[in-house]
Amino acid sequence: MPRTATRNPLLERHGRALDLFTDRVRAVRPAQWQDPTPCEGWDVRDLVGHLTSEQLWVPPLVRDGATVESVGGGLDGDVLGSDPLASWERAAEGAREAFRQPGALDRTVHLSYGDTEARHYCAEMVCDLVVHAWDLSRAVGAQERLPEALVDFVVRELTPRAADLARSGLFAAPVEPPPDADVQTKLLCLLGRRP
């Protein structure tokens, strides 16, 4: 791994977010895979499958310059198989390696909603990993306190787009945080969670 890659703050955040979610996946007990999560309609397996699928998209999009159309349905369906933890860990490592390739963050990726800079795509992935780490924590009874530096990053990334997030249909409507809410609680409420 190039020395400069390890010093890139965005790549460091991405790596910490992957590690955070990995820690939460490792906390899932065998009987918990069908337990509900704060994401309406998703159980634990659905949630981990969603994040695993997202990581599987990173190498073709970032490393290979593929489009959603050229990948087609190759990443559809059950991506967890009989060993969800191992499937997650392989996908996470593939995403980590793809973003850490020299020049990867300077590329353009072809996403379903249009072309975007890979650095913005990476920042989106960090946000998704951090927020869903809390969802998974809540579902399986793991530590819900998220790393402050990652929470602050997600707040900076998402707050300017709060109105768009609510309209996208991908998030529940924001809820009013309690008067004494800390930054993490305010973030989760912004995204429709009820901490």
PDB file of N, CA and C in Angstrom, residues 8 12 17 19 22 28 44 48 50 55 57 67 69 73 81 86 95-96 111 113 122 129 131 137 150 158-159 170 173:
ATOM      1  N   ASN A   8      -4.113   9.853   3.604  1.00  0.00           N
ATOM      2  CA  ASN A   8      -5.251  10.596   3.073  1.00  0.00           C
ATOM      3  C   ASN A   8      -6.382  10.549   4.101  1.00  0.00           C
ATOM      4  N   GLU A  12      -8.522   7.280   5.388  1.00  0.00           N
ATOM      5  CA  GLU A  12      -8.452   6.866   6.787  1.00  0.00           C
ATOM      6  C   GLU A  12      -9.856   6.754   7.382  1.00  0.00           C
ATOM      7  N   ALA A  17     -14.422   3.470   9.107  1.00  0.00           N
ATOM      8  CA  ALA A  17     -15.852   3.145   8.979  1.00  0.00           C
ATOM      9  C   ALA A  17     -16.042   1.669   8.623  1.00  0.00           C
ATOM     10  N   ASP A  19     -13.973  -0.715   9.434  1.00  0.00           N
ATOM     11  CA  ASP A  19     -13.625  -1.456  10.647  1.00  0.00           C
ATOM     12  C   ASP A  19     -14.761  -1.405  11.670  1.00  0.00           C
ATOM     13  N   THR A  22     -17.448  -3.730  10.483  1.00  0.00           N
ATOM     14  CA  THR A  22     -16.967  -5.099  10.667  1.00  0.00           C
ATOM     15  C   THR A  22     -17.104  -5.527  12.121  1.00  0.00           C
ATOM     16  N   VAL A  28     -22.854  -9.997  15.721  1.00  0.00           N
ATOM     17  CA  VAL A  28     -24.133 -10.662  15.446  1.00  0.00           C
ATOM     18  C   VAL A  28     -24.049 -12.122  15.890  1.00  0.00           C
ATOM     19  N   VAL A  44     -31.608  -8.102  10.249  1.00  0.00           N
ATOM     20  CA  VAL A  44     -30.155  -7.969  10.347  1.00  0.00           C
ATOM     21  C   VAL A  44     -29.481  -8.474   9.076  1.00  0.00           C
ATOM     22  N   VAL A  48     -27.003  -6.219   6.643  1.00  0.00           N
ATOM     23  CA  VAL A  48     -25.624  -6.599   6.339  1.00  0.00           C
ATOM     24  C   VAL A  48     -25.495  -6.915   4.843  1.00  0.00           C
ATOM     25  N   HIS A  50     -27.165  -5.467   2.432  1.00  0.00           N
ATOM     26  CA  HIS A  50     -27.153  -4.165   1.751  1.00  0.00           C
ATOM     27  C   HIS A  50     -25.752  -3.573   1.757  1.00  0.00           C
ATOM     28  N   GLN A  55     -20.325  -2.619  -0.921  1.00  0.00           N
ATOM     29  CA  GLN A  55     -18.871  -2.771  -1.015  1.00  0.00           C
ATOM     30  C   GLN A  55     -18.482  -3.542  -2.276  1.00  0.00           C
ATOM     31  N   TRP A  57     -19.786  -3.340  -5.099  1.00  0.00           N
ATOM     32  CA  TRP A  57     -19.849  -2.440  -6.247  1.00  0.00           C
ATOM     33  C   TRP A  57     -18.584  -1.595  -6.404  1.00  0.00           C
ATOM     34  N   THR A  67     -19.815   0.760 -15.544  1.00  0.00           N
ATOM     35  CA  THR A  67     -21.075   1.456 -15.316  1.00  0.00           C
ATOM     36  C   THR A  67     -22.044   0.482 -14.651  1.00  0.00           C
ATOM     37  N   GLU A  69     -24.874  -0.249 -15.745  1.00  0.00           N
ATOM     38  CA  GLU A  69     -25.431  -1.063 -16.825  1.00  0.00           C
ATOM     39  C   GLU A  69     -24.488  -2.195 -17.216  1.00  0.00           C
ATOM     40  N   GLY A  73     -26.965  -7.314 -13.541  1.00  0.00           N
ATOM     41  CA  GLY A  73     -27.500  -7.963 -12.350  1.00  0.00           C
ATOM     42  C   GLY A  73     -26.505  -8.859 -11.643  1.00  0.00           C
ATOM     43  N   GLY A  81     -24.585 -15.506   1.286  1.00  0.00           N
ATOM     44  CA  GLY A  81     -24.395 -16.942   1.279  1.00  0.00           C
ATOM     45  C   GLY A  81     -24.509 -17.556   2.662  1.00  0.00           C
ATOM     46  N   ALA A  86     -17.886 -13.807   6.682  1.00  0.00           N
ATOM     47  CA  ALA A  86     -16.810 -13.945   5.699  1.00  0.00           C
ATOM     48  C   ALA A  86     -17.135 -13.192   4.417  1.00  0.00           C
ATOM     49  N   ALA A  95     -13.366  -3.353  -1.285  1.00  0.00           N
ATOM     50  CA  ALA A  95     -13.666  -1.921  -1.383  1.00  0.00           C
ATOM     51  C   ALA A  95     -12.492  -1.096  -0.870  1.00  0.00           C
ATOM     52  N   ARG A  96     -11.923  -1.527   0.255  1.00  0.00           N
ATOM     53  CA  ARG A  96     -10.775  -0.808   0.829  1.00  0.00           C
ATOM     54  C   ARG A  96      -9.635  -0.731  -0.192  1.00  0.00           C
ATOM     55  N   LEU A 111     -22.344   6.225 -11.420  1.00  0.00           N
ATOM     56  CA  LEU A 111     -23.340   5.721 -10.481  1.00  0.00           C
ATOM     57  C   LEU A 111     -24.724   5.746 -11.100  1.00  0.00           C
ATOM     58  N   TYR A 113     -27.233   7.437 -10.338  1.00  0.00           N
ATOM     59  CA  TYR A 113     -27.780   8.801 -10.444  1.00  0.00           C
ATOM     60  C   TYR A 113     -26.881   9.733 -11.242  1.00  0.00           C
ATOM     61  N   CYS A 122     -16.737   7.892  -2.156  1.00  0.00           N
ATOM     62  CA  CYS A 122     -16.113   7.356  -0.953  1.00  0.00           C
ATOM     63  C   CYS A 122     -16.711   8.001   0.296  1.00  0.00           C
ATOM     64  N   LEU A 129     -21.844   3.606   6.005  1.00  0.00           N
ATOM     65  CA  LEU A 129     -21.258   2.652   6.946  1.00  0.00           C
ATOM     66  C   LEU A 129     -21.475   3.085   8.389  1.00  0.00           C
ATOM     67  N   VAL A 131     -23.743   5.275   9.733  1.00  0.00           N
ATOM     68  CA  VAL A 131     -25.143   5.282  10.155  1.00  0.00           C
ATOM     69  C   VAL A 131     -25.665   3.856  10.307  1.00  0.00           C
ATOM     70  N   SER A 137     -25.944  -1.993  15.487  1.00  0.00           N
ATOM     71  CA  SER A 137     -25.713  -2.017  16.939  1.00  0.00           C
ATOM     72  C   SER A 137     -27.025  -2.096  17.696  1.00  0.00           C
ATOM     73  N   LEU A 150     -15.895  10.176  13.337  1.00  0.00           N
ATOM     74  CA  LEU A 150     -16.718   9.720  12.213  1.00  0.00           C
ATOM     75  C   LEU A 150     -18.084  10.383  12.245  1.00  0.00           C
ATOM     76  N   LEU A 158     -23.666  15.397   5.588  1.00  0.00           N
ATOM     77  CA  LEU A 158     -25.106  15.244   5.352  1.00  0.00           C
ATOM     78  C   LEU A 158     -25.953  16.459   5.708  1.00  0.00           C
ATOM     79  N   THR A 159     -25.527  17.259   6.660  1.00  0.00           N
ATOM     80  CA  THR A 159     -26.361  18.385   7.092  1.00  0.00           C
ATOM     81  C   THR A 159     -26.724  19.323   5.938  1.00  0.00           C
ATOM     82  N   LEU A 170     -35.234   7.614   0.674  1.00  0.00           N
ATOM     83  CA  LEU A 170     -34.289   6.623   1.181  1.00  0.00           C
ATOM     84  C   LEU A 170     -34.161   6.679   2.696  1.00  0.00           C
ATOM     85  N   ALA A 173     -38.589  10.283   7.657  1.00  0.00           N
ATOM     86  CA  ALA A 173     -38.664  11.718   7.951  1.00  0.00           C
ATOM     87  C   ALA A 173     -37.889  12.022   9.230  1.00  0.00           C
TER      88      ALA A 173
END
